[in-house]
PDB file of C-alpha atoms in Angstrom:
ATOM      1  CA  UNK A   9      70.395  36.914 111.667  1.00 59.00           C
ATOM      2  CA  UNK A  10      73.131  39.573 110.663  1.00 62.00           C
ATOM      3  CA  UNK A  11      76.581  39.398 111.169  1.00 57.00           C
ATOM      4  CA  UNK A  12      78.326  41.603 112.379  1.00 56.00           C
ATOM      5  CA  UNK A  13      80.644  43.898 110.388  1.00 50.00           C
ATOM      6  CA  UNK A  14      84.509  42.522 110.512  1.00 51.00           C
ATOM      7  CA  UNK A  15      86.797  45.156 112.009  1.00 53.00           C
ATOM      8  CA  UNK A  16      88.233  47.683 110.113  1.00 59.00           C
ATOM      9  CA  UNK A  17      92.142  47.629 109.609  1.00 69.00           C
ATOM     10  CA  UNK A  18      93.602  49.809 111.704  1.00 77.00           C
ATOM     11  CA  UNK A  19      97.437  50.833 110.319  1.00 83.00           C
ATOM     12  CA  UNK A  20     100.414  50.901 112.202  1.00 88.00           C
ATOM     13  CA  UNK A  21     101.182  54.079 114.420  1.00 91.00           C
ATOM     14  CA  UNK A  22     103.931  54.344 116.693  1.00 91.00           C
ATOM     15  CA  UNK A  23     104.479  57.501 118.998  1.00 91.00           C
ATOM     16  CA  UNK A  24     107.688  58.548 120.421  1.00 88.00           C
ATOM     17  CA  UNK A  25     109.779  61.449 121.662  1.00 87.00           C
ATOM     18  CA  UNK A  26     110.820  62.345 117.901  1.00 87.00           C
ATOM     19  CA  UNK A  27     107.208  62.183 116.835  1.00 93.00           C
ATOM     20  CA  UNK A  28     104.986  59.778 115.117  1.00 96.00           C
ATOM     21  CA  UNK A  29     105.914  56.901 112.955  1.00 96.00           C
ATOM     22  CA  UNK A  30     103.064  55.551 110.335  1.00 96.00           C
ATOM     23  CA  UNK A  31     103.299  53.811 107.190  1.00 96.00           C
ATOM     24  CA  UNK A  32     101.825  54.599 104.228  1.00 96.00           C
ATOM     25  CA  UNK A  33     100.883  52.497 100.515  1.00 96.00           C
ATOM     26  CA  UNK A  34     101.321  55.271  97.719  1.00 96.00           C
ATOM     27  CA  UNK A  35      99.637  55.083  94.695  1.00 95.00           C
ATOM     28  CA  UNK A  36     101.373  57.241  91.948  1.00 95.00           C
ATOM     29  CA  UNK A  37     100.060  58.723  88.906  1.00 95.00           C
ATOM     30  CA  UNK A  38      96.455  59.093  90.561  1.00 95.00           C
ATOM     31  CA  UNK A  39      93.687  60.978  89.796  1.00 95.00           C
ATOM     32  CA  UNK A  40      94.013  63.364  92.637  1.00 95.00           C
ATOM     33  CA  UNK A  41      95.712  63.331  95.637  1.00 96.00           C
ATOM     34  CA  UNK A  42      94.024  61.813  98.812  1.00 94.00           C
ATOM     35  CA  UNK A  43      94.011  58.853 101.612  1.00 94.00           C
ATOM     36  CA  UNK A  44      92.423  56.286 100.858  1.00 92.00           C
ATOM     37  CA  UNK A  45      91.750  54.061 103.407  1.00 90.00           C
ATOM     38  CA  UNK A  46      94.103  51.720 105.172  1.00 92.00           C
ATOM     39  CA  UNK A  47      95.808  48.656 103.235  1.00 91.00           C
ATOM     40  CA  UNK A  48      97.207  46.223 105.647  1.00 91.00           C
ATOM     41  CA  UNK A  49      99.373  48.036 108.531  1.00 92.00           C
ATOM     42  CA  UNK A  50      99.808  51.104 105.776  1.00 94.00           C
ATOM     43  CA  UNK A  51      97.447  54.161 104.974  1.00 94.00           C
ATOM     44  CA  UNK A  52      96.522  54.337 101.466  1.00 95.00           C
ATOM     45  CA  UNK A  53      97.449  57.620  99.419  1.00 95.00           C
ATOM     46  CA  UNK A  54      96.883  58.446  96.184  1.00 96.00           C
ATOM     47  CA  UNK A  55      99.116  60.766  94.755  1.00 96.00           C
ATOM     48  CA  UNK A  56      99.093  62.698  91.428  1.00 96.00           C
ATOM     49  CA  UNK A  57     102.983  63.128  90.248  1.00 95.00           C
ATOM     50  CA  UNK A  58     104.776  60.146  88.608  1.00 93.00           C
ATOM     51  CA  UNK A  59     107.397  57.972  90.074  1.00 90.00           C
ATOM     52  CA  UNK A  60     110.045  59.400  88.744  1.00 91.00           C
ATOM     53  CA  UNK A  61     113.031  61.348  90.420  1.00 91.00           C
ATOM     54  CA  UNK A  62     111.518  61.820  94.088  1.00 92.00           C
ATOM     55  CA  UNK A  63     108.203  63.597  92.714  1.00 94.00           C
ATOM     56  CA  UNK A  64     106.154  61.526  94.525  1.00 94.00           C
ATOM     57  CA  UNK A  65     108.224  61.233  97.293  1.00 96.00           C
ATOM     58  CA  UNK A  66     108.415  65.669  97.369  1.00 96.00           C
ATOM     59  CA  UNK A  67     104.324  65.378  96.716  1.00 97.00           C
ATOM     60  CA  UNK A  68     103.872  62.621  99.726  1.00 97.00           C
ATOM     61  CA  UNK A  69     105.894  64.942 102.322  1.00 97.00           C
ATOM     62  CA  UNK A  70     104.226  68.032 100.865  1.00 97.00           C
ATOM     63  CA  UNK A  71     100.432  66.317 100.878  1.00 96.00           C
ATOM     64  CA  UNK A  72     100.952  64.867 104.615  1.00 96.00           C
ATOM     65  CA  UNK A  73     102.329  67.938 105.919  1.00 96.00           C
ATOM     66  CA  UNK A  74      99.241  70.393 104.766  1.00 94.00           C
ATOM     67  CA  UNK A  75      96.780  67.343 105.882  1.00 93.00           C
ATOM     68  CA  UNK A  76      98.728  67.499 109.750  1.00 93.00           C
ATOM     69  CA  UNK A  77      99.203  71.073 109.773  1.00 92.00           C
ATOM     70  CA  UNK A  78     102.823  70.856 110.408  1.00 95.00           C
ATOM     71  CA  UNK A  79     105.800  72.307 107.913  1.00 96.00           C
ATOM     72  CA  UNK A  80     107.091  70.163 105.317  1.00 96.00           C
ATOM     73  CA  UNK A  81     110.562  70.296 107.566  1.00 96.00           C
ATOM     74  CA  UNK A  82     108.810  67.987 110.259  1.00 96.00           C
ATOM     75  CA  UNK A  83     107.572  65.100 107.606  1.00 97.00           C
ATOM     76  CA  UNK A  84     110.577  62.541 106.605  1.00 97.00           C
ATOM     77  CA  UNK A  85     110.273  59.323 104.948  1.00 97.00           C
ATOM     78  CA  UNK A  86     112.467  57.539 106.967  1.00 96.00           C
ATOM     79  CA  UNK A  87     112.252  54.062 104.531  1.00 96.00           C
ATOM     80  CA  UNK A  88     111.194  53.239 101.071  1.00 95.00           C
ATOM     81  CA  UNK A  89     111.891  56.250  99.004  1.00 95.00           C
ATOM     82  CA  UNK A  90     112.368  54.238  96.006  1.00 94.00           C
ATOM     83  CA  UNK A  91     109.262  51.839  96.907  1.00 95.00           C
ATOM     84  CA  UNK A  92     105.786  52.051  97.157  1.00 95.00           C
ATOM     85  CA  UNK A  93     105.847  51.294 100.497  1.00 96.00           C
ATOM     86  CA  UNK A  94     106.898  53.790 102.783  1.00 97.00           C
ATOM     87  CA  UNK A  95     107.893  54.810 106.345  1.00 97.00           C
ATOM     88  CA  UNK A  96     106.795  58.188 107.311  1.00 97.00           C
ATOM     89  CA  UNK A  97     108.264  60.330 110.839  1.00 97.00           C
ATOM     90  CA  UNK A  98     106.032  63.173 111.945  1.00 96.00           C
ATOM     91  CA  UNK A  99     107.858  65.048 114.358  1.00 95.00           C
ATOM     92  CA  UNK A 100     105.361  67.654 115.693  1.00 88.00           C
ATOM     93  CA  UNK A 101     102.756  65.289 116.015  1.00 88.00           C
ATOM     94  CA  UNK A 102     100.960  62.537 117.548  1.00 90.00           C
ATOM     95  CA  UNK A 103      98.872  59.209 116.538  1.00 90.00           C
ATOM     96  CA  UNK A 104      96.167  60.846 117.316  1.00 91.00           C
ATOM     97  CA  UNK A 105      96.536  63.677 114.548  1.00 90.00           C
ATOM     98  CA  UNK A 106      97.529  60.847 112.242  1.00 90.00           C
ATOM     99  CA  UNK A 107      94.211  58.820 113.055  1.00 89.00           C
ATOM    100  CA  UNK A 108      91.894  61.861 113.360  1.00 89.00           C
ATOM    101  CA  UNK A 109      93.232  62.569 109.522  1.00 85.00           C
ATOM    102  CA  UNK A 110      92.280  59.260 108.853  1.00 85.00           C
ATOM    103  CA  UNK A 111      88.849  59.480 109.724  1.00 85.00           C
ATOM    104  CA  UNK A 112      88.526  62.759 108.036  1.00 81.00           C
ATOM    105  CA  UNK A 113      89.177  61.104 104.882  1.00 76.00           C
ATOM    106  CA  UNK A 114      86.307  58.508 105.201  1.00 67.00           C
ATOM    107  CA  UNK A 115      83.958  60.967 105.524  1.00 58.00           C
TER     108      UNK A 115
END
């Protein structure tokens, strides 16, 4: 008999009246830039530009911002600019944009 496939992780999305709330796991000095997948509560992204002097930080807001269709002005990282591990704001947009991008990027 088969099992059954586990679940797959399903990150952390908050809505609110400011916008949406996700974390994120970023990967610097990539090949290209993409999501990945989810790792833990976080989405995965792998980004291109080193670590060094808010590069990847300016390529995170600039790569989740095309991906949503929103301006860069709307994307914030609202925790861990200096870590891997960050905390993104979306104002302009809703979980569901977030998890539909998701998807997208298994495909």
């Amino acid at each position: 008999m088969r099992m059954p496939d586990p679940p797959s992780p399903a990150p952390r999305i908050t809505d609110s009246a400011n916008g949406v709330t996700f974390s994120v796991h970023v990967q610097p000095r990539a090949s290209r830039n993409e999501i990945c997948g989810v790792q833990g509560e976080a989405i995965k992204l792998r980004l291109t530009s080193p670590p060094v002097e808010g590069e990847a930080n300016r390529l995170c807001v600039e790569f989740l911002a095309k991906r949503l269709g929103v301006p860069k002005s709307c994307v914030a990282i609202i925790a861990g600019e200096k870590s891997r591990h960050k905390t993104i704001r979306v104002s302009g947009s809703d979980a569901a944009a977030v998890l539909a991008l998701l998807e997208n990027s298994r495909r």
